[in-house]
PDB file of C-alpha atoms in Angstrom:
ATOM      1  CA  UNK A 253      82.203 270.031 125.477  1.00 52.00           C
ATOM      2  CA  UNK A 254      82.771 269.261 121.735  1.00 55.00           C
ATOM      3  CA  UNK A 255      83.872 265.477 120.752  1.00 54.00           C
ATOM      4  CA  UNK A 256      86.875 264.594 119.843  1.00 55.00           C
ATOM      5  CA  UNK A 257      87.257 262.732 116.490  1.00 54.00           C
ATOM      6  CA  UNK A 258      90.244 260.603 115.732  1.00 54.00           C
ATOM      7  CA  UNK A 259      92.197 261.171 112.771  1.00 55.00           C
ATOM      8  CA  UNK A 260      91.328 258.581 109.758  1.00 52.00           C
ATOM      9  CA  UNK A 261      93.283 255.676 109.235  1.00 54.00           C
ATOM     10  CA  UNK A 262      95.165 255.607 106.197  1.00 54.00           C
ATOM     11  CA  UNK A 263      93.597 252.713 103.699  1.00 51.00           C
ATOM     12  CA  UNK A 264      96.104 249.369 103.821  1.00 55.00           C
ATOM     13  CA  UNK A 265      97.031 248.842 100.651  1.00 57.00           C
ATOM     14  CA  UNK A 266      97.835 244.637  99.731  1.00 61.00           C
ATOM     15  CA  UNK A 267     100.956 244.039  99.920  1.00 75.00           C
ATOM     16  CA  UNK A 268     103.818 242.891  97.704  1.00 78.00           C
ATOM     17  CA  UNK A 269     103.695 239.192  99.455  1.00 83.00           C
ATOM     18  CA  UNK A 270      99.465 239.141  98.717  1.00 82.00           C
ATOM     19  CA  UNK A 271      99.960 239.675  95.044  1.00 80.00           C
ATOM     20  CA  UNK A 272     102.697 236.998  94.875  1.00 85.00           C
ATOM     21  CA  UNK A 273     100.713 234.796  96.836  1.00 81.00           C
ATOM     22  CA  UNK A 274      97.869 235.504  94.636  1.00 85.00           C
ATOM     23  CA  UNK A 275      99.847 234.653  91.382  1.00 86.00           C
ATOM     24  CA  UNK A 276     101.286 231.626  92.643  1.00 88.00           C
ATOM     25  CA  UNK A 277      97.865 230.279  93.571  1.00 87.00           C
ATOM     26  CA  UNK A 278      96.130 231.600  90.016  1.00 88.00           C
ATOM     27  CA  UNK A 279      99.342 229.304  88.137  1.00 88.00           C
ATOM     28  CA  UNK A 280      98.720 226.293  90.111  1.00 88.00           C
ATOM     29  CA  UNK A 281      95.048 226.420  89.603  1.00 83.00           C
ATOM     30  CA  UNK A 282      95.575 226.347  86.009  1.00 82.00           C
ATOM     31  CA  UNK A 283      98.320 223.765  85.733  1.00 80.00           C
ATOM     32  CA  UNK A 284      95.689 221.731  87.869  1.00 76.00           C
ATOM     33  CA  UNK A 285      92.476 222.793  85.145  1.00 69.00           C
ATOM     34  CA  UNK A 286      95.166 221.756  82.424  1.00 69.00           C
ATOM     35  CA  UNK A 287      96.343 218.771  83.757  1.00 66.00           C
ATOM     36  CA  UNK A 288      92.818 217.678  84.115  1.00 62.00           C
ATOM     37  CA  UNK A 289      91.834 218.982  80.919  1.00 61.00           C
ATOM     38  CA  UNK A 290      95.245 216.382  79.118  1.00 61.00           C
ATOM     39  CA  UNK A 291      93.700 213.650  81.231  1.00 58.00           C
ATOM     40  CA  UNK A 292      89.989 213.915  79.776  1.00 49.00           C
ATOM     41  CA  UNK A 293      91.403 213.943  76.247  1.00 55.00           C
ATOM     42  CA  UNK A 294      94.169 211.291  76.357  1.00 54.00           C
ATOM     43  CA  UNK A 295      92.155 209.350  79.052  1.00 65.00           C
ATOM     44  CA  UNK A 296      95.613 206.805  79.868  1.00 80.00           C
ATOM     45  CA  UNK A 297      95.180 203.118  80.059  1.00 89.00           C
ATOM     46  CA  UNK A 298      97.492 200.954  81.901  1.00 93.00           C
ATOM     47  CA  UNK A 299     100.635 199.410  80.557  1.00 95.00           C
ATOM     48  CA  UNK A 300     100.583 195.536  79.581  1.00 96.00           C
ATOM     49  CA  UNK A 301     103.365 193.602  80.004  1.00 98.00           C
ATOM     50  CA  UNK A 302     103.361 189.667  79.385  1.00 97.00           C
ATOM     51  CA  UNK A 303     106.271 187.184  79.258  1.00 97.00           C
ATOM     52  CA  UNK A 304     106.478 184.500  76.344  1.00 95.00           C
ATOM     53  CA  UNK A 305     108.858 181.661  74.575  1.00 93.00           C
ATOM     54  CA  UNK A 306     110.540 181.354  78.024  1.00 95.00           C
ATOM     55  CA  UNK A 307     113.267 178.466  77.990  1.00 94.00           C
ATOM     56  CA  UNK A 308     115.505 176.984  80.423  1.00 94.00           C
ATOM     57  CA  UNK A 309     118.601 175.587  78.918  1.00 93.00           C
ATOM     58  CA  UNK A 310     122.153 174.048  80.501  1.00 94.00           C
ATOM     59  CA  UNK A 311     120.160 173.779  83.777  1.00 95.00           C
ATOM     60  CA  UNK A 312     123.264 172.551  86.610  1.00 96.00           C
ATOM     61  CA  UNK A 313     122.672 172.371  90.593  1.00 96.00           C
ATOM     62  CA  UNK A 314     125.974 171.194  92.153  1.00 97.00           C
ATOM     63  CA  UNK A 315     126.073 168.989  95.721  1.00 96.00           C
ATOM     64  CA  UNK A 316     126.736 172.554  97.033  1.00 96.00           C
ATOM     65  CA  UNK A 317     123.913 174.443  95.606  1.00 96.00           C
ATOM     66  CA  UNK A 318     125.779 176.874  93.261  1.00 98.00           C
ATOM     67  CA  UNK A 319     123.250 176.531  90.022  1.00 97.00           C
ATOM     68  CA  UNK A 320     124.089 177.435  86.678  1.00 97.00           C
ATOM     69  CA  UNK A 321     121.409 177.871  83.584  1.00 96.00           C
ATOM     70  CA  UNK A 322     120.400 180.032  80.589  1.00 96.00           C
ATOM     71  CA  UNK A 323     117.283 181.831  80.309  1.00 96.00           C
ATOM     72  CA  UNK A 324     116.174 182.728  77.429  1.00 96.00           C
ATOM     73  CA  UNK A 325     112.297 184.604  76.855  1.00 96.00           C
ATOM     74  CA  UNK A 326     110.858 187.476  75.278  1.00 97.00           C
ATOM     75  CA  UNK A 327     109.016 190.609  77.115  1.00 97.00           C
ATOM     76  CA  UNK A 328     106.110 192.247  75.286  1.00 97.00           C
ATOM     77  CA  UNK A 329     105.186 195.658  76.237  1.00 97.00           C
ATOM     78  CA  UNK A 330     101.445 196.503  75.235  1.00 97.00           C
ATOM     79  CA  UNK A 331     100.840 200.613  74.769  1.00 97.00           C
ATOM     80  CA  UNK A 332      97.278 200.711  74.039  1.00 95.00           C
ATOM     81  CA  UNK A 333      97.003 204.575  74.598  1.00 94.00           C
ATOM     82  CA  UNK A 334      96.152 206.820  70.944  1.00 90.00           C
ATOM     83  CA  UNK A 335      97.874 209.560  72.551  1.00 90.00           C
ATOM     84  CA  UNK A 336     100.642 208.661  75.174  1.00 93.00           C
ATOM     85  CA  UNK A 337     104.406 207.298  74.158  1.00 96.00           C
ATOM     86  CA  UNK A 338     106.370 206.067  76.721  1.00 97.00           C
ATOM     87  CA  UNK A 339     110.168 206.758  76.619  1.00 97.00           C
ATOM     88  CA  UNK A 340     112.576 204.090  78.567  1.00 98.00           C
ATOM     89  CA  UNK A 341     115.527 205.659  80.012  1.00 97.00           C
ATOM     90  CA  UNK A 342     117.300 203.088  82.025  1.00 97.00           C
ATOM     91  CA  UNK A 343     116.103 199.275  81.988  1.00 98.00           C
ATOM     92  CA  UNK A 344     117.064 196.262  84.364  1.00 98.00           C
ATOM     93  CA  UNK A 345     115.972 193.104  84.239  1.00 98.00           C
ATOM     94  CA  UNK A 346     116.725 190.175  86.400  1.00 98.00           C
ATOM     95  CA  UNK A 347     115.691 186.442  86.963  1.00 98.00           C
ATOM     96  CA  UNK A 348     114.551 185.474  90.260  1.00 98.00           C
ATOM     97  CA  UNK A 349     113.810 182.293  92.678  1.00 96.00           C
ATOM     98  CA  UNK A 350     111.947 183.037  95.685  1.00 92.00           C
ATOM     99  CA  UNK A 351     112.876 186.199  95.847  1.00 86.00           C
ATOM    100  CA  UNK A 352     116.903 185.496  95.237  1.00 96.00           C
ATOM    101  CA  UNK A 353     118.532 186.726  91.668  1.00 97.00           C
ATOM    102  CA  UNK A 354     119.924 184.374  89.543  1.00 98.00           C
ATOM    103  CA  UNK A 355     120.448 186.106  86.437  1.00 98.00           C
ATOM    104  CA  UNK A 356     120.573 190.503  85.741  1.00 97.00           C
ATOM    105  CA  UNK A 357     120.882 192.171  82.557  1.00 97.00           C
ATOM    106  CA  UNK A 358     120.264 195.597  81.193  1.00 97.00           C
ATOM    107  CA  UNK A 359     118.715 197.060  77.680  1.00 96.00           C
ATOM    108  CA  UNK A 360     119.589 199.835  76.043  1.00 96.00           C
ATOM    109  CA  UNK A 361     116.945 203.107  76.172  1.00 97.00           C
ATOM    110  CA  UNK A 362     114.155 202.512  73.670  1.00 97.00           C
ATOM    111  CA  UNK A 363     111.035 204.928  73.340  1.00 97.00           C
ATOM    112  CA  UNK A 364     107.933 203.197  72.284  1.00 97.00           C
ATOM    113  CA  UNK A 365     105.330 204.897  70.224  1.00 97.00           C
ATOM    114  CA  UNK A 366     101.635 205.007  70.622  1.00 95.00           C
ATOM    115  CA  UNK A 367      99.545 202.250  70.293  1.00 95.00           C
ATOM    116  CA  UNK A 368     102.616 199.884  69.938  1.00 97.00           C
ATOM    117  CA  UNK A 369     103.551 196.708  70.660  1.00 97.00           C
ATOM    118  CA  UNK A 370     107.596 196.618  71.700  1.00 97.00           C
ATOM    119  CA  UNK A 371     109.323 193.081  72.498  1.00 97.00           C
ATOM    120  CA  UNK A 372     112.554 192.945  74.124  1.00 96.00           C
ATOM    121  CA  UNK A 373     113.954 189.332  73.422  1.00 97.00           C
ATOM    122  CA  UNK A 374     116.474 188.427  76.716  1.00 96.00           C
ATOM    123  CA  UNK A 375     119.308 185.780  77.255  1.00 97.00           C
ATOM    124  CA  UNK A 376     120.285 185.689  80.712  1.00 98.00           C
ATOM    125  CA  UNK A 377     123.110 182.958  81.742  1.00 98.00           C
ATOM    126  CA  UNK A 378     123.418 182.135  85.568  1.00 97.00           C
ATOM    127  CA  UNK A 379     126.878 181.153  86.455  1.00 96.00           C
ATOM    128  CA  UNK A 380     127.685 179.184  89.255  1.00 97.00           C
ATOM    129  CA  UNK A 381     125.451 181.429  91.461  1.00 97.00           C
ATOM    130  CA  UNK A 382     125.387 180.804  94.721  1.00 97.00           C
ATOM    131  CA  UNK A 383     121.567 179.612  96.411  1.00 97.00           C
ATOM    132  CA  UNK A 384     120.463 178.988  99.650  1.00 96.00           C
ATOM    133  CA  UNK A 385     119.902 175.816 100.991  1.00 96.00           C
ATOM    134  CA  UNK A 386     116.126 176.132 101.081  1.00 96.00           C
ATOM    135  CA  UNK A 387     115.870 177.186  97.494  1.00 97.00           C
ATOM    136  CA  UNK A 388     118.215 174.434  96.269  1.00 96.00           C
ATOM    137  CA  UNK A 389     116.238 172.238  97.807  1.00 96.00           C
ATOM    138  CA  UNK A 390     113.178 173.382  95.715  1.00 97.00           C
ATOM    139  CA  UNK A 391     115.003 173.880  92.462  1.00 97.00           C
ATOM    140  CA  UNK A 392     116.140 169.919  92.969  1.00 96.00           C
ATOM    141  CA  UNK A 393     112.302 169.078  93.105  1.00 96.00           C
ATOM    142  CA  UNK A 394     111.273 170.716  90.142  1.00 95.00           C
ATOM    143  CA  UNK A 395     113.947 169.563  88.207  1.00 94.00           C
ATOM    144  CA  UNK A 396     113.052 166.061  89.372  1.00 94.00           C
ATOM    145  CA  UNK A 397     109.283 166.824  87.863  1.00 93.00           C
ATOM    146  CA  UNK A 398     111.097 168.335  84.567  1.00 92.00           C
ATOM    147  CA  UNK A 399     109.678 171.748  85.320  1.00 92.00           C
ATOM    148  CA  UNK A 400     111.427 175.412  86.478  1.00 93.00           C
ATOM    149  CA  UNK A 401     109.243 177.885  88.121  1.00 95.00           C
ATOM    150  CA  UNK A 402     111.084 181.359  88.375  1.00 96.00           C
ATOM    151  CA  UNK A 403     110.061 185.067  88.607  1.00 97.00           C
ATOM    152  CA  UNK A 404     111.187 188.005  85.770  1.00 97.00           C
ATOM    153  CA  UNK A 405     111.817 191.430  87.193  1.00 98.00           C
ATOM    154  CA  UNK A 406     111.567 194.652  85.456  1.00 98.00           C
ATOM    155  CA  UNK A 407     112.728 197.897  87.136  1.00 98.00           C
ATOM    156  CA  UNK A 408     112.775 200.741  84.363  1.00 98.00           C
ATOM    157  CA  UNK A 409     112.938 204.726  84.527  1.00 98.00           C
ATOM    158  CA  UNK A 410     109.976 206.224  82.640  1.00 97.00           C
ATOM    159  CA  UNK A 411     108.872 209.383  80.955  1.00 96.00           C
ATOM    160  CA  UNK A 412     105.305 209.779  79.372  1.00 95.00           C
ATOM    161  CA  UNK A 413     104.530 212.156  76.368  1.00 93.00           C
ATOM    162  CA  UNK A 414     101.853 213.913  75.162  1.00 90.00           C
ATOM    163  CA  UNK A 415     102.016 215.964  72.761  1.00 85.00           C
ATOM    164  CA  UNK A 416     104.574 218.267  73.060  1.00 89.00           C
ATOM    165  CA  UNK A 417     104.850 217.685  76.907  1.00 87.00           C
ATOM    166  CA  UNK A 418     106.591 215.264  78.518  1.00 91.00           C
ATOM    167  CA  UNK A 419     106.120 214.317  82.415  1.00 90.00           C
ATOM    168  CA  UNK A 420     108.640 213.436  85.032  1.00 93.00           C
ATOM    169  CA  UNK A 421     110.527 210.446  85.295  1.00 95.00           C
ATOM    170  CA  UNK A 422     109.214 207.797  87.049  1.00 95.00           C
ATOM    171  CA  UNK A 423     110.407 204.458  88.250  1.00 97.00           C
ATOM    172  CA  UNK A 424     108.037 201.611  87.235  1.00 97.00           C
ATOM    173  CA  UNK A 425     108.449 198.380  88.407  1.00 98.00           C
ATOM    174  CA  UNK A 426     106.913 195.012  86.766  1.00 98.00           C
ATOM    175  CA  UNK A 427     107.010 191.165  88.243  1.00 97.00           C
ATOM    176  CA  UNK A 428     106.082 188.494  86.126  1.00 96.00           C
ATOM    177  CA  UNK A 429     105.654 185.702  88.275  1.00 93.00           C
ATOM    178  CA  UNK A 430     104.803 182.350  87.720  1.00 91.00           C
ATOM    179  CA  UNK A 431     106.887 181.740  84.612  1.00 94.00           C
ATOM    180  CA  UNK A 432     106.928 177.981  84.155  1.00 93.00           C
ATOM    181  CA  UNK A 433     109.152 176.191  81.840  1.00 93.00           C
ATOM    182  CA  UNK A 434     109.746 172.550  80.811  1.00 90.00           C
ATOM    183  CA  UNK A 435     113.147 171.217  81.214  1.00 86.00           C
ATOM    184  CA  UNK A 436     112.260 168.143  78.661  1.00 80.00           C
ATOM    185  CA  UNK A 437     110.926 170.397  76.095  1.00 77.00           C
ATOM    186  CA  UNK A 438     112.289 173.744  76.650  1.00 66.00           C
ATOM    187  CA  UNK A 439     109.960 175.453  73.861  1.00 64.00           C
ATOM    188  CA  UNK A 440     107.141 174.771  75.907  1.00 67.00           C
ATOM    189  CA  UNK A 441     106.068 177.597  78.468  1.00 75.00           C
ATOM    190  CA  UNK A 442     103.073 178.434  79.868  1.00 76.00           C
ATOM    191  CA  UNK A 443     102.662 182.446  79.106  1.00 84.00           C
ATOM    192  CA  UNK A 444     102.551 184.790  81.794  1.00 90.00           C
ATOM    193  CA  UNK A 445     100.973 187.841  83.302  1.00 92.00           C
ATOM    194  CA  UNK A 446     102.901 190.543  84.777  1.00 96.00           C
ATOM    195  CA  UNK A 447     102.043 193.160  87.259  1.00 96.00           C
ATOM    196  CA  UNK A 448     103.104 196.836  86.480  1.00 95.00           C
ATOM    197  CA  UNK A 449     103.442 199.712  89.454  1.00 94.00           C
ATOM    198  CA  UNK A 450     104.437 203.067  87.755  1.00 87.00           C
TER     199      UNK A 450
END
């Protein structure tokens, strides 16, 4: 009895949704090679912020803890990168006790260049702000040792250049904590450190 053979099966040929998937995987492998590639060459440092010349003038506390001052410093922003300039879209910056604000402002966009060194003098006035019993207390002790303690906040919308690319805004946010100013002679300040998350 002679076998029966089954016909051949036509050859599968890829379809549409393989290629695309294959093209889609080829560009993201080489925005990966060439975002590695950027990093090697500019290899970034960090950001360094610091705050100086802080002063605390017209310093008030009333019976019923509203608190009114003027703070006056200057933020320095350190770019030590040869190939990265940072642009500044949006900028807020506010003066805080234990957490509470006393005083916000904002700054106009700036872009800062590479291997700069940008500082962004700031008067911020308090007025009759309301604080919390527990913080009043505290302010009332330093001002009885002729000091003020308080905390500068930075929250800022970023964009990073290279080149001729430029990356994605981000929102980086810097405390400078620890900023310690004497009431009897307010051009003495101890300089201070911030910490920068981008």
């Amino acid at each position: 009895m002679p076998m029966e053979t089954s016909p051949a099966q036509p050859l599968r040929r890829p379809s549409l949704i393989c290629y695309i998937f294959l093209v889609i995987l080829t560009l993201i492998f080489m925005a990966a090679v060439g975002f590695l590639i950027t990093w090697l060459e500019t290899k970034p440092k960090k950001l360094r912020y610091t705050v100086e010349n802080a002063s605390v003038q017209n310093f008030n506390l009333t019976n019923d803890n509203h608190m009114s001052a003027t703070f006056q410093f200057t933020i320095q922003s350190h770019n030590p990168n040869h190939r990265i300039s940072v642009y500044y879209s949006s900028v807020e910056i506010f003066v805080k006790f234990k957490d509470q604000t006393l005083a916000f402002d904002t700054v106009e966009p700036f872009h800062q260049p590479r291997m700069n060194v940008k500082q962004i003098d700031e008067t911020l006035i308090a007025e009759n702000v309301a604080v919390s019993k527990s913080n009043g207390k505290d302010l009332r002790s330093q001002n009885s040792l002729g000091k003020i303690e308080f905390e500068v906040f930075v929250k800022a919308r970023v964009r990073f250049k290279v080149g001729i690319w430029k990356s994605s805004h981000r929102t980086a946010k810097i405390k400078c904590s620890h900023v310690t100013v004497s009431l009897s002679q307010p051009n003495k300040s101890q300089n201070s450190s911030c910490d920068a998350d981008i």
